[in-house]
CSV table of C-alpha atoms and ligand atoms in Angstrom, one decimal:
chain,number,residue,atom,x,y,z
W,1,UNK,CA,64.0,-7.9,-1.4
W,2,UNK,CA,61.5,-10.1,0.3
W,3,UNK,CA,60.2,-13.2,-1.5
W,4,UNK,CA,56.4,-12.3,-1.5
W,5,UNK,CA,55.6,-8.6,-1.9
W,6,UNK,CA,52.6,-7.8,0.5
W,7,UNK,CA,49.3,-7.1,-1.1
W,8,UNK,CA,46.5,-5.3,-0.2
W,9,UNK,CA,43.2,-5.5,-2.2
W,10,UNK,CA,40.0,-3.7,-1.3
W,11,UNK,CA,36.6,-5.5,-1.9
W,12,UNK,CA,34.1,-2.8,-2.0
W,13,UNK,CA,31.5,-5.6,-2.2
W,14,UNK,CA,27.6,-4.2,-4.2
W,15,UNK,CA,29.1,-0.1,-2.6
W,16,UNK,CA,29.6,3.1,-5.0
W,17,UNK,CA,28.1,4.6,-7.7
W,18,UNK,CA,30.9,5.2,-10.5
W,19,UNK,CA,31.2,8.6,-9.1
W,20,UNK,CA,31.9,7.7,-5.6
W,21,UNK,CA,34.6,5.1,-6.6
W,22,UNK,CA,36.4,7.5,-8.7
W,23,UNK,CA,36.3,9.7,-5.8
W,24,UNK,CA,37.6,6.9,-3.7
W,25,UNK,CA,40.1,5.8,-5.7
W,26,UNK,CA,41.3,9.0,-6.6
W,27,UNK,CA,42.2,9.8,-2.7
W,28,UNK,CA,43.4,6.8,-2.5
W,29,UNK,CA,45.6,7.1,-5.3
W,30,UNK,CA,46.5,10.7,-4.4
W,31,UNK,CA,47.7,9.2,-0.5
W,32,UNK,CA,49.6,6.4,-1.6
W,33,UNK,CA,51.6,7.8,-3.9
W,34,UNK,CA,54.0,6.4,-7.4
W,35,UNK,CA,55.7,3.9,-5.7
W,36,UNK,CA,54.1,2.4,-2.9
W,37,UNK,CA,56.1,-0.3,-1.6
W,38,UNK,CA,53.4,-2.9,-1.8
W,39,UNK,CA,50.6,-4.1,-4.2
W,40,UNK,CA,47.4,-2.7,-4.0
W,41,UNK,CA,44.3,-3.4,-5.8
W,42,UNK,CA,40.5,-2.0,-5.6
W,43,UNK,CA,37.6,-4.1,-6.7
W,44,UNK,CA,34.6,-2.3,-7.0
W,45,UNK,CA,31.2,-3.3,-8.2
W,46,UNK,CA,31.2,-4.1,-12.2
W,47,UNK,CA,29.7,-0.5,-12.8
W,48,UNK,CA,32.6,1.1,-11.4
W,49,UNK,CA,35.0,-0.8,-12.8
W,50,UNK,CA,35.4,1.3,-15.6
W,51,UNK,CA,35.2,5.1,-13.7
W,52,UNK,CA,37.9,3.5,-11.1
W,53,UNK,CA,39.9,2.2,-13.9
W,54,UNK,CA,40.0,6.4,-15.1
W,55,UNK,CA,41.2,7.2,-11.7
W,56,UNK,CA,43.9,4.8,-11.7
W,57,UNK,CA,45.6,4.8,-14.8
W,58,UNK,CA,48.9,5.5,-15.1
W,59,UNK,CA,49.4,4.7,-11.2
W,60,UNK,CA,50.8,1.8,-9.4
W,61,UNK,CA,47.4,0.5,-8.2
W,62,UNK,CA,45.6,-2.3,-9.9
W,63,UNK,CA,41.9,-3.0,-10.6
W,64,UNK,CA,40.2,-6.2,-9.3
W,65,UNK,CA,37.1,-7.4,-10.0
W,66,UNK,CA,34.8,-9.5,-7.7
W,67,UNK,CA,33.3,-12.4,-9.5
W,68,UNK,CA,33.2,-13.5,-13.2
W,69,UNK,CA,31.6,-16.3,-15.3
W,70,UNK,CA,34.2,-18.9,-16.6
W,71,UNK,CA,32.6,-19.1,-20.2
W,72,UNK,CA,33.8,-16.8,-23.0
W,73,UNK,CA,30.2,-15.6,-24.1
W,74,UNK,CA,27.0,-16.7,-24.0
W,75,UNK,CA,23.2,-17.1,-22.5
W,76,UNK,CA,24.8,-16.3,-18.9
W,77,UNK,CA,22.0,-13.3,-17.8
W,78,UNK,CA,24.1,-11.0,-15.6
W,79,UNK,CA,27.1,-12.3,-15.9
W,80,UNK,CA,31.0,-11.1,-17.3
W,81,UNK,CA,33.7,-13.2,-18.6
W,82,UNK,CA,37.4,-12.5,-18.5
W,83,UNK,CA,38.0,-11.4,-21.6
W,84,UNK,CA,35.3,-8.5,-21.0
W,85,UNK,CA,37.3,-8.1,-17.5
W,86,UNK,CA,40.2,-7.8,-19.5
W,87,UNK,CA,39.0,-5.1,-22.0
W,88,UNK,CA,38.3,-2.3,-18.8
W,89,UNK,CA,42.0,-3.4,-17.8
W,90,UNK,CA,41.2,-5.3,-14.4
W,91,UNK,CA,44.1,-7.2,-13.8
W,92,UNK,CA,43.0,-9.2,-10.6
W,93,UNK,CA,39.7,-11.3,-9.7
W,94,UNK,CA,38.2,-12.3,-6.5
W,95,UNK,CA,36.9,-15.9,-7.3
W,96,UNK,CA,34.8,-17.8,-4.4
W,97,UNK,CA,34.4,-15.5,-2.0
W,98,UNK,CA,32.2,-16.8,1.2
W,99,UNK,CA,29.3,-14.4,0.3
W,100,UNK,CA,29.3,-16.4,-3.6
W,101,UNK,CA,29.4,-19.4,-1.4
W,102,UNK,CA,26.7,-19.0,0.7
W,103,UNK,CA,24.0,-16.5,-1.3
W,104,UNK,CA,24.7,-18.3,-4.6
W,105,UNK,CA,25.6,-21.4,-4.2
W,106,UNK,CA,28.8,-21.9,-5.7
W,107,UNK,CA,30.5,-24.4,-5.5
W,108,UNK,CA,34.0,-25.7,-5.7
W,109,UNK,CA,34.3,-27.2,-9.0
W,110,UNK,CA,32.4,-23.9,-10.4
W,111,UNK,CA,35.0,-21.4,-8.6
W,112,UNK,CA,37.0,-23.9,-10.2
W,113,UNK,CA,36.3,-23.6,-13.4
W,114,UNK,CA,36.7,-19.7,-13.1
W,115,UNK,CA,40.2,-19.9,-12.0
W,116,UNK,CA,41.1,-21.6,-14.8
W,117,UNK,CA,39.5,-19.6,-16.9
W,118,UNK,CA,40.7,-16.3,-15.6
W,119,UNK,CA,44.7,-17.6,-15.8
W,120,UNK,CA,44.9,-17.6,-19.5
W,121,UNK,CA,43.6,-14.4,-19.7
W,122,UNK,CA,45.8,-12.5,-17.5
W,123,UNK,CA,43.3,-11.8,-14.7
W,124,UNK,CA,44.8,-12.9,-11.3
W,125,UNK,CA,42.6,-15.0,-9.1
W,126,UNK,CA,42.2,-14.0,-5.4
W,127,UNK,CA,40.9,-17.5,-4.6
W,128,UNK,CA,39.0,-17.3,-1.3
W,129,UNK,CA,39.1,-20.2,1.2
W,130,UNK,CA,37.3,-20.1,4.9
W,131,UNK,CA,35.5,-22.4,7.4
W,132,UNK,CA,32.4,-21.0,8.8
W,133,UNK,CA,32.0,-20.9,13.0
W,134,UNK,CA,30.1,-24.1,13.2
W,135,UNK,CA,32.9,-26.1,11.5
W,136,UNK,CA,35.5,-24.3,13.5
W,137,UNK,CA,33.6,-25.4,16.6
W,138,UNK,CA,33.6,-28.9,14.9
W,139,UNK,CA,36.9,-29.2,14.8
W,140,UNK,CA,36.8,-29.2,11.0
W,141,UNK,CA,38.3,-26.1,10.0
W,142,UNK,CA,41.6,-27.8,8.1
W,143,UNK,CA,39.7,-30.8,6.3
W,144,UNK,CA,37.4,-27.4,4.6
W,145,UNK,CA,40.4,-25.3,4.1
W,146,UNK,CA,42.0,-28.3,2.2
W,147,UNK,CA,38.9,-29.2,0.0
W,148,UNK,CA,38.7,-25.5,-0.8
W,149,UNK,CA,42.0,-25.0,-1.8
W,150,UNK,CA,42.5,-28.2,-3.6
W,151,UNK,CA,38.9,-28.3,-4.8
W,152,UNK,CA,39.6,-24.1,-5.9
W,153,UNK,CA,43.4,-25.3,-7.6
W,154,UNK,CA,42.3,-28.2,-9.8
W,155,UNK,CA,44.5,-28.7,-12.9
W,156,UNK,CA,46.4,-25.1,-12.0
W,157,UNK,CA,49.8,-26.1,-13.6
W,158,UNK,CA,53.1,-25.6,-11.5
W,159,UNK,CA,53.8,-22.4,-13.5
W,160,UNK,CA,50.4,-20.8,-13.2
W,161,UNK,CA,50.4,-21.1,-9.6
W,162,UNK,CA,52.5,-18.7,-8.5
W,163,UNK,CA,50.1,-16.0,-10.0
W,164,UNK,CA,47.3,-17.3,-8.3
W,165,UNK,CA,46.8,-15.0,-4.8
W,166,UNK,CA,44.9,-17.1,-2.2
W,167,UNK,CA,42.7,-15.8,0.9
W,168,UNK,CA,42.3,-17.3,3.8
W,169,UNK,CA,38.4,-16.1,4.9
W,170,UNK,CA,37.3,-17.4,8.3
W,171,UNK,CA,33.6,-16.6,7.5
W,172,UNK,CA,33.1,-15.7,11.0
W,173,UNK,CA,35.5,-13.1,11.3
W,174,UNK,CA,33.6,-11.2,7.8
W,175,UNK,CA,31.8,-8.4,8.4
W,176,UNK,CA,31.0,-9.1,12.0
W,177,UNK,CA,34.1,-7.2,13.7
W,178,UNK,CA,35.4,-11.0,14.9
W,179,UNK,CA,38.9,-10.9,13.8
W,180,UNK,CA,41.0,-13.9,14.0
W,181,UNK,CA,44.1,-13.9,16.4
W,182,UNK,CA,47.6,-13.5,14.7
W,183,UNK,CA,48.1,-17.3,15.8
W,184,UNK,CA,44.9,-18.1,14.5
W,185,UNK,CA,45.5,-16.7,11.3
W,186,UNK,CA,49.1,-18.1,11.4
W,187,UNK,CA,47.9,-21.4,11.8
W,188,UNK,CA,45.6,-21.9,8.6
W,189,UNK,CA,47.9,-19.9,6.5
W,190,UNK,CA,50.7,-22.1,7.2
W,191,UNK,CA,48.6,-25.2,6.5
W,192,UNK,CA,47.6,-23.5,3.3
W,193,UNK,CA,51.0,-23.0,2.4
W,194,UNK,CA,52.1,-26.8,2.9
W,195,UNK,CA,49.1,-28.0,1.3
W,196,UNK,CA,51.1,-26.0,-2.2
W,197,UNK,CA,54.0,-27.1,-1.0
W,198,UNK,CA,52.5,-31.0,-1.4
W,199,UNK,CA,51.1,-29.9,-4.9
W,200,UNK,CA,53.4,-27.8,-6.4
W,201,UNK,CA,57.2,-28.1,-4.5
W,202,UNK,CA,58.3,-26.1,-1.8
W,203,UNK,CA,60.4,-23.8,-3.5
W,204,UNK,CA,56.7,-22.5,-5.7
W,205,UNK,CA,55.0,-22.7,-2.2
W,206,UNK,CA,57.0,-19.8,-0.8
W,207,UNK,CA,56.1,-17.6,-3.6
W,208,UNK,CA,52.4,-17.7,-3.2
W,209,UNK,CA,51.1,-14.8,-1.8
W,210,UNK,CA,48.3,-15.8,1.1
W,211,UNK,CA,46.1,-13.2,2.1
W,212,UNK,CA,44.1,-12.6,5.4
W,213,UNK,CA,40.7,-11.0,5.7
W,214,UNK,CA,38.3,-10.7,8.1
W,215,UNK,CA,37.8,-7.6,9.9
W,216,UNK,CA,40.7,-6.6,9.2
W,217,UNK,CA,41.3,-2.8,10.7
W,218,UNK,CA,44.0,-0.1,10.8
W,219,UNK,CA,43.9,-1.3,14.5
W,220,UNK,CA,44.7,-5.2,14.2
W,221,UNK,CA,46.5,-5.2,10.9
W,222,UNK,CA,50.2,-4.9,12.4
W,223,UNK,CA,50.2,-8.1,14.4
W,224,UNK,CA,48.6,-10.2,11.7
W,225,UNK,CA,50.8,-8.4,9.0
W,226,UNK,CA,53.9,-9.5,11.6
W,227,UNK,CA,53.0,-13.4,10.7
W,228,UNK,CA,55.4,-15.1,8.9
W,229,UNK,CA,53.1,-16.5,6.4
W,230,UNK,CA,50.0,-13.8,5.8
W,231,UNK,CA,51.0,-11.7,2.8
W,232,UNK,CA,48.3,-9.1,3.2
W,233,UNK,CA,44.8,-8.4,3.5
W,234,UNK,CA,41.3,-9.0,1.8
W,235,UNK,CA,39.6,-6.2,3.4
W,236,UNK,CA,35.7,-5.5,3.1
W,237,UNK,CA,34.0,-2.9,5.2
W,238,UNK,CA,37.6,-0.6,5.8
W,239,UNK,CA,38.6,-0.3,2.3
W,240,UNK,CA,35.2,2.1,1.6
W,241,UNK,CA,37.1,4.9,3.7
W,242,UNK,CA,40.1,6.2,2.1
W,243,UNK,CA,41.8,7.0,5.8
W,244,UNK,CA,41.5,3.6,7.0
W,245,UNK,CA,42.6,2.0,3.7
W,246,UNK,CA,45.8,3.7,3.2
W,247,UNK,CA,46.6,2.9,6.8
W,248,UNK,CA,45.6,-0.5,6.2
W,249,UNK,CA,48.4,0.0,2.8
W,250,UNK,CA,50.8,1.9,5.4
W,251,UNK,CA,50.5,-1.0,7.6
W,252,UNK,CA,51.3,-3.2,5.0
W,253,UNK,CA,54.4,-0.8,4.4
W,254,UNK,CA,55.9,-1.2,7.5
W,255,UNK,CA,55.4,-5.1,7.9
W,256,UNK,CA,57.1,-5.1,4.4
Q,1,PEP,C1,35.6,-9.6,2.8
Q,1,PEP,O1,34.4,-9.6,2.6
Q,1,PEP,O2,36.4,-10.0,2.0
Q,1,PEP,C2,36.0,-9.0,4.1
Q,1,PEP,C3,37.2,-9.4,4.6
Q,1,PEP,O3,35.2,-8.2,4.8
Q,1,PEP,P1,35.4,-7.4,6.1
Q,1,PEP,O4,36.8,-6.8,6.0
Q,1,PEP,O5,34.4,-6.3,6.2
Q,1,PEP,O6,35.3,-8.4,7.2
């Protein structure tokens, strides 16, 4: 049994109607099978949420939402908290993704706030960490990793951690058919996982799941699978086609 099972979690990012993600799910569901042999979650858009959730009840495939709002209730126009997460049965949360970074301005201390407001609910955050091309070119790539990650973890207790999935997201490789190299990826992930080993012990480190996205493909996902410390994927633009998502989940298989 390995010590981190791989994961891969689709972020179908503002795509499908309710009817087209129960479609998708439901071929997705119907290719995978009971038991896959890794974890895989879809995150569709909030309206789908619940029409996906249909699709995939009773199956071994979890539902992941892409944002929320770290209140309980309140005068937050457009937004959902965990506890409404929580009543469609989403079970996962994407928290701090680059596009929520860039578009809307969030910050650290706010993605913050949402991780530790989604732990005590049940909702599993898929924190999202990733230098953009100009601070890679700076040489800067580690001091923004580590600010994310520390900035992201902030009062996550020693036992909470290890439900906490992080993603390393070099912005440059999202969307734009850039992927990292293995060694590339490699590199950050291991950094990210001593940076938990300094906070939280070794031994917690190692059961942190660390998750790669960023053009991520059917094509590419072997070798970065292969890398010691990348768990899975985040994938975007491959995860709307049901083909290239179970391969990407059949890739994950094999690397198991
Ligand atoms: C993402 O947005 O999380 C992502 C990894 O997108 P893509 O796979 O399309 O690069």
């Amino acid at each position: 049994m390995p010590l981190r099972k791989k994961l891969i979690a689709g972020n179908w990012k503002m795509h499908k109607t309710p009817a087209e993600g129960a479609r998708l799910a439901a071929e997705i569901v119907a290719a995978v099978g009971k038991e896959p042999a890794v974890d895989i979650v879809l995150c569709p858009p909030y309206t789908a949420l619940e029409s996906v959730g249909r699709a995939i009840d009773g199956q071994e495939v979890r539902l992941g939402a892409q944002n929320m709002h770290p209140e309980k209730n309140g005068a937050f126009t457009g937004e959902c908290s965990a506890e409404m997460l929580r009543a469609l049965y989403v079970t996962h949360v994407i928290l701090g993704h680059s596009e929520r970074r860039a578009y809307f301005v969030e910050t650290d201390d706010f993605i913050n706030r949402k991780v530790l407001a989604a732990l005590p609910n049940q909702l599993k955050p898929i924190l999202c960490v990733g230098e953009t091309l100009a601070e890679r070119e700076a040489g800067q790539t580690f001091a923004v990793v580590q600010q994310q990650v520390e900035g992201g973890l902030k009062g996550v207790t020693a036992e909470q951690i290890t439900t906490v999935i992080i993603a390393y997201e070099p912005v440059w490789a999202i969307g734009t058919g850039k992927v990292a190299t293995p060694a590339q990826a490699q590199e950050v992930h291991a950094f990210i996982r001593g940076i938990l080993a300094k906070l939280y012990g070794a031994a917690r480190a190692q059961k942190v799941r660390i998750l790669y996205g960023g053009s991520m493909k059917p094509a590419n996902a072997a070798e970065l699978l292969a890398q010691p410390d990348i768990d899975g994927g985040l994938i975007g633009g491959a995860a709307l086609d049901a083909r290239s998502f179970v391969d990407l989940v059949n890739a994950a298989v094999a690397a198991q």
